[in-house]
Short mmCIF file of N, CA, C and O in Angstrom, two decimals:
data_model
loop_
_atom_site.label_atom_id
_atom_site.label_comp_id
_atom_site.label_asym_id
_atom_site.label_seq_id
_atom_site.Cartn_x
_atom_site.Cartn_y
_atom_site.Cartn_z
N MET Z 130 0.65 -1.17 -0.13
CA MET Z 130 0.23 0.12 0.05
C MET Z 130 0.80 0.99 -0.08
O MET Z 130 1.89 1.46 0.99
N ALA Z 131 0.70 2.03 -0.86
CA ALA Z 131 1.37 3.52 -0.55
C ALA Z 131 0.67 4.59 -0.08
O ALA Z 131 -0.36 4.52 0.22
N GLY Z 132 1.45 5.04 0.24
CA GLY Z 132 1.58 6.22 1.29
C GLY Z 132 1.08 7.87 0.57
O GLY Z 132 1.31 7.68 -0.40
N ARG Z 133 0.82 8.86 1.41
CA ARG Z 133 0.68 9.99 1.06
C ARG Z 133 2.38 10.51 0.38
O ARG Z 133 3.36 9.95 0.70
N PRO Z 134 2.21 11.06 -1.28
CA PRO Z 134 3.21 11.58 -1.67
C PRO Z 134 3.84 12.06 -0.55
O PRO Z 134 3.37 13.33 -0.37
N ALA Z 135 5.39 12.58 -0.73
CA ALA Z 135 6.08 13.18 -0.26
C ALA Z 135 6.17 15.37 -0.41
O ALA Z 135 5.35 15.03 -1.68
N PHE Z 136 5.69 15.87 0.54
CA PHE Z 136 5.51 17.74 0.53
C PHE Z 136 6.79 18.25 -1.05
O PHE Z 136 7.66 17.91 -0.03
N GLN Z 137 6.17 18.82 -1.70
CA GLN Z 137 7.36 19.32 -2.57
C GLN Z 137 6.78 20.40 -2.30
O GLN Z 137 5.88 21.16 -2.97
N PRO Z 138 7.87 21.49 -1.55
CA PRO Z 138 7.16 23.13 -1.32
C PRO Z 138 7.78 23.73 -2.99
O PRO Z 138 8.79 23.31 -3.84
N THR Z 139 6.61 24.70 -3.14
CA THR Z 139 7.11 25.75 -4.41
C THR Z 139 8.13 26.65 -3.71
O THR Z 139 8.37 27.29 -2.51
N ARG Z 140 8.29 27.68 -5.22
CA ARG Z 140 9.32 28.98 -4.64
C ARG Z 140 8.26 29.76 -3.77
O ARG Z 140 8.44 30.46 -3.05
N GLN Z 141 7.22 30.09 -4.24
CA GLN Z 141 6.30 30.57 -3.53
C GLN Z 141 6.36 30.45 -1.80
O GLN Z 141 5.84 31.66 -1.14
N GLN Z 142 5.86 28.98 -1.78
CA GLN Z 142 5.65 28.88 -0.23
C GLN Z 142 7.18 28.89 0.77
O GLN Z 142 6.65 29.60 1.43
N ARG Z 143 8.50 28.83 -0.24
CA ARG Z 143 9.89 28.96 0.11
C ARG Z 143 9.66 30.32 0.65
O ARG Z 143 10.34 30.76 1.80
N ASP Z 144 9.22 31.61 -0.66
CA ASP Z 144 9.51 32.98 -0.17
C ASP Z 144 8.22 33.22 1.12
O ASP Z 144 8.80 34.01 2.09
N LEU Z 145 7.39 32.51 1.14
CA LEU Z 145 6.39 32.75 1.89
C LEU Z 145 6.79 32.58 3.37
O LEU Z 145 6.95 33.75 4.54
N VAL Z 146 7.58 31.33 3.87
CA VAL Z 146 8.30 31.30 5.06
C VAL Z 146 9.27 31.60 5.35
O VAL Z 146 9.59 32.19 6.64
N ALA Z 147 10.13 32.12 4.28
CA ALA Z 147 11.01 33.26 4.72
C ALA Z 147 10.47 34.44 4.99
O ALA Z 147 11.11 35.07 6.29
N THR Z 148 9.55 35.15 4.68
CA THR Z 148 8.77 36.50 4.40
C THR Z 148 8.13 35.96 6.32
O THR Z 148 7.99 37.02 7.67
N ALA Z 149 7.53 35.44 6.52
CA ALA Z 149 6.64 34.84 7.48
C ALA Z 149 7.78 35.01 8.73
O ALA Z 149 7.42 35.32 10.14
N ALA Z 150 8.55 34.36 8.85
CA ALA Z 150 9.46 33.74 10.03
C ALA Z 150 10.78 35.14 10.43
O ALA Z 150 10.81 36.01 11.03
N GLY Z 151 10.96 35.78 9.19
CA GLY Z 151 11.61 37.21 9.31
C GLY Z 151 10.83 37.85 10.30
O GLY Z 151 11.68 38.94 10.32
N GLY Z 152 9.13 38.05 9.54
CA GLY Z 152 8.59 38.97 10.47
C GLY Z 152 8.20 38.69 11.77
O GLY Z 152 7.13 39.13 12.74
N GLY Z 153 8.86 37.48 12.44
CA GLY Z 153 8.73 37.04 14.03
C GLY Z 153 7.26 36.39 14.06
O GLY Z 153 6.79 35.96 14.72
N ALA Z 154 7.00 35.52 12.69
CA ALA Z 154 5.86 34.27 13.11
C ALA Z 154 6.12 33.25 13.51
O ALA Z 154 7.05 32.82 13.14
N THR Z 155 5.91 32.32 14.26
CA THR Z 155 6.08 31.52 15.18
C THR Z 155 6.03 29.71 14.00
O THR Z 155 5.39 30.23 12.91
N GLN Z 156 6.96 29.31 14.33
CA GLN Z 156 6.60 28.41 13.37
C GLN Z 156 5.51 27.32 13.45
O GLN Z 156 4.81 26.71 12.02
N GLN Z 157 4.88 27.01 14.39
CA GLN Z 157 3.62 27.03 14.54
C GLN Z 157 2.47 27.66 13.54
O GLN Z 157 1.60 26.71 13.17
N ALA Z 158 2.94 29.01 13.65
CA ALA Z 158 1.58 30.05 12.86
C ALA Z 158 1.95 29.59 11.46
O ALA Z 158 1.04 29.56 11.17
N ILE Z 159 3.34 29.54 11.13
CA ILE Z 159 3.70 29.63 9.66
C ILE Z 159 2.93 27.54 8.84
O ILE Z 159 2.90 27.89 8.54
N ALA Z 160 3.29 27.02 9.94
CA ALA Z 160 2.93 25.46 9.42
C ALA Z 160 1.23 25.61 9.48
O ALA Z 160 0.86 25.30 8.69
N LEU Z 161 0.81 26.27 10.29
CA LEU Z 161 -0.51 26.03 10.39
C LEU Z 161 -1.22 26.80 9.00
O LEU Z 161 -1.99 26.52 8.08
N ALA Z 162 -0.75 28.16 8.53
CA ALA Z 162 -0.78 28.86 7.47
C ALA Z 162 -0.68 27.98 6.05
O ALA Z 162 -1.49 27.84 4.86
N LEU Z 163 0.38 27.06 6.45
CA LEU Z 163 0.52 26.36 4.95
C LEU Z 163 -0.24 24.80 4.78
O LEU Z 163 0.17 23.90 4.03
N GLY Z 164 -0.44 24.36 6.03
CA GLY Z 164 -1.46 23.23 6.52
C GLY Z 164 -0.83 22.10 6.29
O GLY Z 164 -0.91 20.89 5.94
N LEU Z 165 0.41 22.29 7.08
CA LEU Z 165 1.40 21.20 7.77
C LEU Z 165 1.76 21.04 8.59
O LEU Z 165 1.29 21.97 9.57
N THR Z 166 2.36 19.85 9.63
CA THR Z 166 2.53 20.21 11.05
C THR Z 166 4.18 20.56 11.36
O THR Z 166 4.80 20.89 10.10
N VAL Z 167 4.21 21.19 12.11
CA VAL Z 167 5.52 21.64 12.58
C VAL Z 167 6.72 20.95 11.99
O VAL Z 167 7.47 21.61 11.20
N PRO Z 168 6.94 19.64 12.04
CA PRO Z 168 8.11 18.67 11.69
C PRO Z 168 8.35 18.82 10.15
O PRO Z 168 9.33 18.40 9.64
N THR Z 169 7.20 19.01 9.61
CA THR Z 169 7.23 19.01 8.04
C THR Z 169 7.39 20.30 7.56
O THR Z 169 9.04 19.90 6.57
N LEU Z 170 7.20 21.10 8.24
CA LEU Z 170 7.99 22.87 8.29
C LEU Z 170 9.82 23.04 7.97
O LEU Z 170 9.90 23.01 7.69
N ARG Z 171 9.68 21.93 9.36
CA ARG Z 171 11.43 22.23 9.73
C ARG Z 171 12.15 21.03 8.54
O ARG Z 171 12.61 21.64 8.25
N LYS Z 172 11.19 20.07 8.09
CA LYS Z 172 12.14 19.23 7.45
C LYS Z 172 11.99 19.72 5.74
O LYS Z 172 13.37 19.84 5.13
N CYS Z 173 10.97 20.18 5.19
CA CYS Z 173 10.66 20.79 4.26
C CYS Z 173 11.25 22.12 3.95
O CYS Z 173 11.67 23.01 3.12
N PHE Z 174 11.79 23.13 4.95
CA PHE Z 174 12.22 24.85 4.75
C PHE Z 174 13.31 25.31 5.95
O PHE Z 174 13.30 25.94 6.34
N PRO Z 175 13.96 24.44 5.87
CA PRO Z 175 15.02 24.55 7.27
C PRO Z 175 15.90 25.87 6.55
O PRO Z 175 16.29 26.48 7.52
N GLU Z 176 16.53 26.00 5.36
CA GLU Z 176 16.87 27.09 4.80
C GLU Z 176 15.87 28.28 5.11
O GLU Z 176 16.46 29.53 5.52
N GLU Z 177 15.02 28.66 4.44
CA GLU Z 177 14.15 29.47 5.00
C GLU Z 177 14.17 30.01 6.61
O GLU Z 177 13.57 31.14 6.32
N LEU Z 178 13.82 28.94 7.17
CA LEU Z 178 13.73 29.55 8.43
C LEU Z 178 14.65 29.84 9.40
O LEU Z 178 14.88 30.48 10.29
N GLN Z 179 16.22 29.19 8.84
CA GLN Z 179 17.39 29.46 9.74
C GLN Z 179 17.92 31.20 9.46
O GLN Z 179 18.10 31.68 9.56
N HIS Z 180 17.91 30.78 7.60
CA HIS Z 180 18.57 31.72 6.84
C HIS Z 180 17.84 32.87 6.14
O HIS Z 180 18.04 33.77 5.92
N GLY Z 181 16.77 32.56 5.60
CA GLY Z 181 15.64 33.11 4.87
C GLY Z 181 15.18 34.47 5.59
O GLY Z 181 15.14 35.36 5.24
N ALA Z 182 14.88 33.79 6.86
CA ALA Z 182 14.52 34.94 7.63
C ALA Z 182 15.31 35.82 7.50
O ALA Z 182 14.99 37.44 8.12
N ALA Z 183 16.74 35.96 8.42
CA ALA Z 183 17.54 37.30 8.00
C ALA Z 183 17.61 38.05 7.06
O ALA Z 183 17.99 39.32 7.11
N ARG Z 184 17.77 37.36 6.00
CA ARG Z 184 17.65 37.49 4.18
C ARG Z 184 16.67 38.59 4.39
O ARG Z 184 16.74 39.65 3.98
N ARG Z 185 15.13 38.10 5.00
CA ARG Z 185 14.12 39.12 4.40
C ARG Z 185 14.54 40.18 5.49
O ARG Z 185 14.20 41.46 5.37
N ARG Z 186 14.60 40.15 6.99
CA ARG Z 186 14.80 41.30 7.54
C ARG Z 186 16.33 42.14 7.37
O ARG Z 186 15.93 43.27 7.16
N LEU Z 187 17.41 42.23 6.56
CA LEU Z 187 18.37 42.51 6.14
C LEU Z 187 17.18 43.64 5.00
O LEU Z 187 17.70 44.72 4.74
N GLU Z 188 16.90 42.70 4.00
CA GLU Z 188 16.07 43.26 3.03
C GLU Z 188 15.28 44.45 3.17
O GLU Z 188 15.52 45.18 2.84
N VAL Z 189 14.68 44.56 4.17
CA VAL Z 189 13.83 45.22 4.72
C VAL Z 189 14.70 46.72 4.65
O VAL Z 189 14.37 48.11 5.67
N LEU Z 190 15.96 46.27 6.16
CA LEU Z 190 16.63 47.31 6.64
C LEU Z 190 17.03 47.97 5.32
O LEU Z 190 17.62 49.59 5.92
N LEU Z 191 17.95 47.25 4.40
CA LEU Z 191 18.40 47.95 3.41
C LEU Z 191 17.42 49.42 2.85
O LEU Z 191 17.40 49.85 2.05
N SER Z 192 15.97 48.44 2.63
CA SER Z 192 15.11 49.43 2.22
C SER Z 192 14.70 51.15 2.81
O SER Z 192 14.88 51.83 2.77
N LEU Z 193 14.81 50.48 4.16
CA LEU Z 193 15.01 51.53 5.22
C LEU Z 193 16.10 52.53 5.06
O LEU Z 193 15.95 54.09 4.70
N PHE Z 194 17.22 52.34 4.93
CA PHE Z 194 18.23 53.10 4.34
C PHE Z 194 18.29 53.66 3.28
O PHE Z 194 18.73 55.08 3.09
N ALA Z 195 17.37 52.89 2.06
CA ALA Z 195 17.28 53.59 0.78
C ALA Z 195 16.68 54.75 1.23
O ALA Z 195 16.51 55.91 0.50
N ALA Z 196 15.42 54.40 1.58
CA ALA Z 196 14.72 55.34 1.75
C ALA Z 196 15.03 56.75 2.63
O ALA Z 196 14.72 57.73 2.09
N ALA Z 197 15.58 56.84 3.65
CA ALA Z 197 16.48 57.46 4.50
C ALA Z 197 17.25 58.45 4.00
O ALA Z 197 17.36 59.57 3.79
N ARG Z 198 18.11 57.85 3.10
CA ARG Z 198 18.39 58.79 1.99
C ARG Z 198 18.11 59.14 0.94
O ARG Z 198 18.89 60.28 0.32
N ARG Z 199 16.88 59.38 0.69
CA ARG Z 199 16.26 59.87 -0.24
C ARG Z 199 15.20 60.97 0.41
O ARG Z 199 14.80 61.79 0.16
N GLY Z 200 15.72 61.19 1.85
CA GLY Z 200 14.91 61.84 2.75
C GLY Z 200 13.98 61.91 3.41
O GLY Z 200 12.88 62.66 4.19
N ARG Z 201 13.52 60.78 3.76
CA ARG Z 201 12.52 60.12 4.31
C ARG Z 201 12.72 59.83 5.51
O ARG Z 201 13.41 59.48 6.35
N ALA Z 202 12.51 61.12 6.39
CA ALA Z 202 12.75 60.90 7.82
C ALA Z 202 12.13 59.75 8.54
O ALA Z 202 13.21 59.40 9.53
N GLY Z 203 10.89 59.54 8.38
CA GLY Z 203 10.68 58.43 9.26
C GLY Z 203 11.53 57.20 9.32
O GLY Z 203 11.36 56.27 9.73
N ALA Z 204 11.99 56.96 7.62
CA ALA Z 204 12.12 56.13 7.56
C ALA Z 204 14.02 55.98 8.45
O ALA Z 204 14.40 55.06 8.81
N ALA Z 205 14.36 56.92 8.03
CA ALA Z 205 15.81 57.65 8.74
C ALA Z 205 15.98 57.29 10.07
O ALA Z 205 16.78 56.73 11.05
N ARG Z 206 14.56 57.08 11.19
CA ARG Z 206 14.53 57.28 12.14
C ARG Z 206 14.01 55.82 13.09
O ARG Z 206 15.23 55.24 13.58
N ARG Z 207 13.55 55.16 11.80
CA ARG Z 207 13.89 53.80 12.06
C ARG Z 207 14.61 53.08 11.65
O ARG Z 207 15.32 51.78 12.53
N TYR Z 208 15.11 53.08 10.73
CA TYR Z 208 16.68 52.68 10.29
C TYR Z 208 18.25 52.67 11.60
O TYR Z 208 18.30 52.13 12.44
N LEU Z 209 17.56 54.29 12.03
CA LEU Z 209 18.84 54.52 13.10
C LEU Z 209 18.25 53.93 14.30
O LEU Z 209 19.07 53.58 15.20
N ALA Z 210 17.36 54.09 14.24
CA ALA Z 210 16.28 52.84 15.80
C ALA Z 210 16.64 50.99 15.95
O ALA Z 210 17.08 50.57 16.66
N HIS Z 211 17.31 50.94 14.41
CA HIS Z 211 17.38 49.15 14.25
C HIS Z 211 18.84 49.23 15.48
O HIS Z 211 19.66 49.62 15.49
N ARG Z 212 18.72 47.61 16.29
CA ARG Z 212 19.42 47.80 16.87
C ARG Z 212 19.97 46.49 16.45
O ARG Z 212 19.73 45.63 16.45
N PRO Z 213 21.67 46.69 15.94
CA PRO Z 213 22.29 44.86 15.36
C PRO Z 213 22.54 44.09 16.43
O PRO Z 213 22.89 44.46 17.80
N GLU Z 214 22.45 42.65 16.14
CA GLU Z 214 22.83 41.99 17.20
C GLU Z 214 24.55 41.72 17.04
O GLU Z 214 24.85 42.42 16.23
N ARG Z 215 24.77 41.83 18.33
CA ARG Z 215 26.00 41.95 18.74
C ARG Z 215 26.70 40.24 18.97
O ARG Z 215 25.91 39.44 19.25
N PHE Z 216 27.66 40.53 18.19
CA PHE Z 216 28.60 39.24 17.90
C PHE Z 216 29.71 38.99 18.99
O PHE Z 216 30.94 40.44 18.79
N GLN Z 217 30.28 38.08 19.75
CA GLN Z 217 31.48 38.30 20.28
C GLN Z 217 32.68 37.56 19.15
O GLN Z 217 32.09 36.07 18.64
N ALA Z 218 33.87 37.98 19.38
CA ALA Z 218 34.60 38.01 18.68
C ALA Z 218 35.50 36.81 19.45
O ALA Z 218 35.17 36.62 20.30
N SER Z 219 35.61 35.55 18.34
CA SER Z 219 36.09 34.62 19.15
C SER Z 219 37.60 34.24 18.73
O SER Z 219 38.32 35.19 18.27
N ARG Z 220 38.07 34.06 19.77
CA ARG Z 220 39.44 34.19 20.32
C ARG Z 220 39.88 32.62 20.07
O ARG Z 220 39.82 31.82 19.92
#
């Protein structure tokens, strides 16, 4: 007896997961929106959950910077209010 076919994520779903994770959505909320279980989400979207979220947040930060350079005062304030993550240098 054959089981259910393996889930194959689309490019659109990959973008959605990266965007949602970057916006702070929980894995449970993302899985629910896609009609998946959390383990399937983690199995099929590891890159988007780990690195895609950071990329999306960087894209937003770059957009804020571009808007600030065009004289948008609100964008400048939001850009300057951003607190980058602090990394300790390994020795």
